[in-house]
Amino acid sequence: MITDEQLDKHRVEGTLLRVVRDANRENDVRGFVVAWDDASVLIRKRSTRRLVKLDRRYVYQPASEERALPPAIADAIGHEEPGEA
């Protein structure tokens, strides 16, 4: 789960984030951190300016980084991370 410090850093820096919710790339959400609480994060989508409330247990990463699958999903589909053999 993403920490308060990480969320605050992304909010202050205005980092465009990718939120990976499942194995399907089309279900990713891209946007900017607006607010958060103990269980959820409010993201402002970059294209429509709509707000989306997402669970904090999803994978939050800068959109500029390579997409990372959540460990439970990667294990379920037999996906290996780059560099693993």
PDB file of C-alpha atoms in Angstrom:
ATOM      1  CA  MET A   1       0.000   0.000   0.000  1.00  0.00           C
ATOM      2  CA  ILE A   2       1.263   3.466  -0.854  1.00  0.00           C
ATOM      3  CA  THR A   3       2.313   5.599   2.115  1.00  0.00           C
ATOM      4  CA  ASP A   4       1.078   9.070   3.084  1.00  0.00           C
ATOM      5  CA  GLU A   5       4.579  10.425   2.448  1.00  0.00           C
ATOM      6  CA  GLN A   6       4.660   9.024  -1.102  1.00  0.00           C
ATOM      7  CA  LEU A   7       1.190  10.402  -1.856  1.00  0.00           C
ATOM      8  CA  ASP A   8       2.128  13.830  -0.500  1.00  0.00           C
ATOM      9  CA  LYS A   9       5.326  13.869  -2.567  1.00  0.00           C
ATOM     10  CA  HIS A  10       3.385  13.035  -5.761  1.00  0.00           C
ATOM     11  CA  ARG A  11       0.740  15.672  -4.922  1.00  0.00           C
ATOM     12  CA  VAL A  12       3.278  18.447  -4.238  1.00  0.00           C
ATOM     13  CA  GLU A  13       5.393  17.628  -7.316  1.00  0.00           C
ATOM     14  CA  GLY A  14       2.335  17.228  -9.568  1.00  0.00           C
ATOM     15  CA  THR A  15       3.474  13.793 -10.730  1.00  0.00           C
ATOM     16  CA  LEU A  16       1.283  12.113 -13.335  1.00  0.00           C
ATOM     17  CA  LEU A  17       0.550   8.676 -11.873  1.00  0.00           C
ATOM     18  CA  ARG A  18      -0.537   5.368 -13.329  1.00  0.00           C
ATOM     19  CA  VAL A  19      -2.810   3.329 -11.064  1.00  0.00           C
ATOM     20  CA  VAL A  20      -2.636  -0.374 -11.959  1.00  0.00           C
ATOM     21  CA  ARG A  21      -5.849  -2.067 -10.856  1.00  0.00           C
ATOM     22  CA  ASP A  22      -5.566  -5.435 -12.608  1.00  0.00           C
ATOM     23  CA  ALA A  23      -3.740  -7.312 -15.375  1.00  0.00           C
ATOM     24  CA  ASN A  24      -5.616  -5.451 -18.135  1.00  0.00           C
ATOM     25  CA  ARG A  25      -3.651  -2.355 -19.186  1.00  0.00           C
ATOM     26  CA  GLU A  26      -6.843  -0.683 -20.439  1.00  0.00           C
ATOM     27  CA  ASN A  27      -8.186  -0.521 -16.865  1.00  0.00           C
ATOM     28  CA  ASP A  28      -5.294   1.629 -15.633  1.00  0.00           C
ATOM     29  CA  VAL A  29      -6.156   5.118 -14.402  1.00  0.00           C
ATOM     30  CA  ARG A  30      -3.832   8.039 -15.134  1.00  0.00           C
ATOM     31  CA  GLY A  31      -4.054  11.226 -13.171  1.00  0.00           C
ATOM     32  CA  PHE A  32      -2.879  13.426 -10.328  1.00  0.00           C
ATOM     33  CA  VAL A  33      -3.251  12.926  -6.569  1.00  0.00           C
ATOM     34  CA  VAL A  34      -5.775  15.310  -5.047  1.00  0.00           C
ATOM     35  CA  ALA A  35      -6.485  13.856  -1.584  1.00  0.00           C
ATOM     36  CA  TRP A  36      -6.446  10.619   0.398  1.00  0.00           C
ATOM     37  CA  ASP A  37      -7.572   8.953   3.603  1.00  0.00           C
ATOM     38  CA  ASP A  38      -6.756   5.643   5.308  1.00  0.00           C
ATOM     39  CA  ALA A  39      -8.511   3.506   2.681  1.00  0.00           C
ATOM     40  CA  SER A  40      -8.703   5.481  -0.567  1.00  0.00           C
ATOM     41  CA  VAL A  41      -7.037   8.012  -2.870  1.00  0.00           C
ATOM     42  CA  LEU A  42      -8.758  10.706  -4.920  1.00  0.00           C
ATOM     43  CA  ILE A  43      -7.229  11.039  -8.405  1.00  0.00           C
ATOM     44  CA  ARG A  44      -7.994  13.794 -10.917  1.00  0.00           C
ATOM     45  CA  LYS A  45      -7.918  12.226 -14.358  1.00  0.00           C
ATOM     46  CA  ARG A  46      -5.677  14.143 -16.700  1.00  0.00           C
ATOM     47  CA  SER A  47      -7.878  14.137 -19.787  1.00  0.00           C
ATOM     48  CA  THR A  48     -11.379  14.753 -18.415  1.00  0.00           C
ATOM     49  CA  ARG A  49     -10.596  16.434 -15.068  1.00  0.00           C
ATOM     50  CA  ARG A  50     -13.028  14.037 -13.408  1.00  0.00           C
ATOM     51  CA  LEU A  51     -12.271  12.707  -9.959  1.00  0.00           C
ATOM     52  CA  VAL A  52     -11.931   8.999  -9.272  1.00  0.00           C
ATOM     53  CA  LYS A  53     -11.859   7.445  -5.801  1.00  0.00           C
ATOM     54  CA  LEU A  54      -9.522   4.428  -5.774  1.00  0.00           C
ATOM     55  CA  ASP A  55      -8.432   1.891  -3.170  1.00  0.00           C
ATOM     56  CA  ARG A  56      -4.992   2.495  -1.640  1.00  0.00           C
ATOM     57  CA  ARG A  57      -4.077  -1.160  -2.163  1.00  0.00           C
ATOM     58  CA  TYR A  58      -3.691  -0.651  -5.934  1.00  0.00           C
ATOM     59  CA  VAL A  59      -0.232  -0.066  -7.442  1.00  0.00           C
ATOM     60  CA  TYR A  60       0.530   3.674  -7.736  1.00  0.00           C
ATOM     61  CA  GLN A  61       3.522   4.548  -9.892  1.00  0.00           C
ATOM     62  CA  PRO A  62       4.722   7.481 -12.000  1.00  0.00           C
ATOM     63  CA  ALA A  63       3.306   7.197 -15.516  1.00  0.00           C
ATOM     64  CA  SER A  64       6.841   7.620 -16.890  1.00  0.00           C
ATOM     65  CA  GLU A  65       7.933   4.276 -15.368  1.00  0.00           C
ATOM     66  CA  GLU A  66       7.385   0.857 -16.927  1.00  0.00           C
ATOM     67  CA  ARG A  67       4.043  -0.653 -15.900  1.00  0.00           C
ATOM     68  CA  ALA A  68       4.289  -2.990 -12.895  1.00  0.00           C
ATOM     69  CA  LEU A  69       1.703  -5.652 -12.131  1.00  0.00           C
ATOM     70  CA  PRO A  70       0.555  -6.159  -8.542  1.00  0.00           C
ATOM     71  CA  PRO A  71       2.421  -9.192  -7.122  1.00  0.00           C
ATOM     72  CA  ALA A  72      -0.750 -11.232  -6.531  1.00  0.00           C
ATOM     73  CA  ILE A  73      -1.860 -10.784 -10.151  1.00  0.00           C
ATOM     74  CA  ALA A  74       1.619 -11.455 -11.552  1.00  0.00           C
ATOM     75  CA  ASP A  75       1.759 -14.732  -9.597  1.00  0.00           C
ATOM     76  CA  ALA A  76      -1.728 -15.742 -10.736  1.00  0.00           C
ATOM     77  CA  ILE A  77      -0.925 -15.359 -14.428  1.00  0.00           C
ATOM     78  CA  GLY A  78       2.640 -16.673 -14.177  1.00  0.00           C
ATOM     79  CA  HIS A  79       4.247 -13.383 -15.175  1.00  0.00           C
ATOM     80  CA  GLU A  80       7.932 -12.868 -14.379  1.00  0.00           C
ATOM     81  CA  GLU A  81       9.292  -9.431 -13.648  1.00  0.00           C
ATOM     82  CA  PRO A  82      12.089  -8.230 -15.959  1.00  0.00           C
ATOM     83  CA  GLY A  83      15.449  -9.582 -14.815  1.00  0.00           C
ATOM     84  CA  GLU A  84      14.000 -12.646 -13.086  1.00  0.00           C
ATOM     85  CA  ALA A  85      14.816 -16.094 -14.353  1.00  0.00           C
TER      86      ALA A  85
END
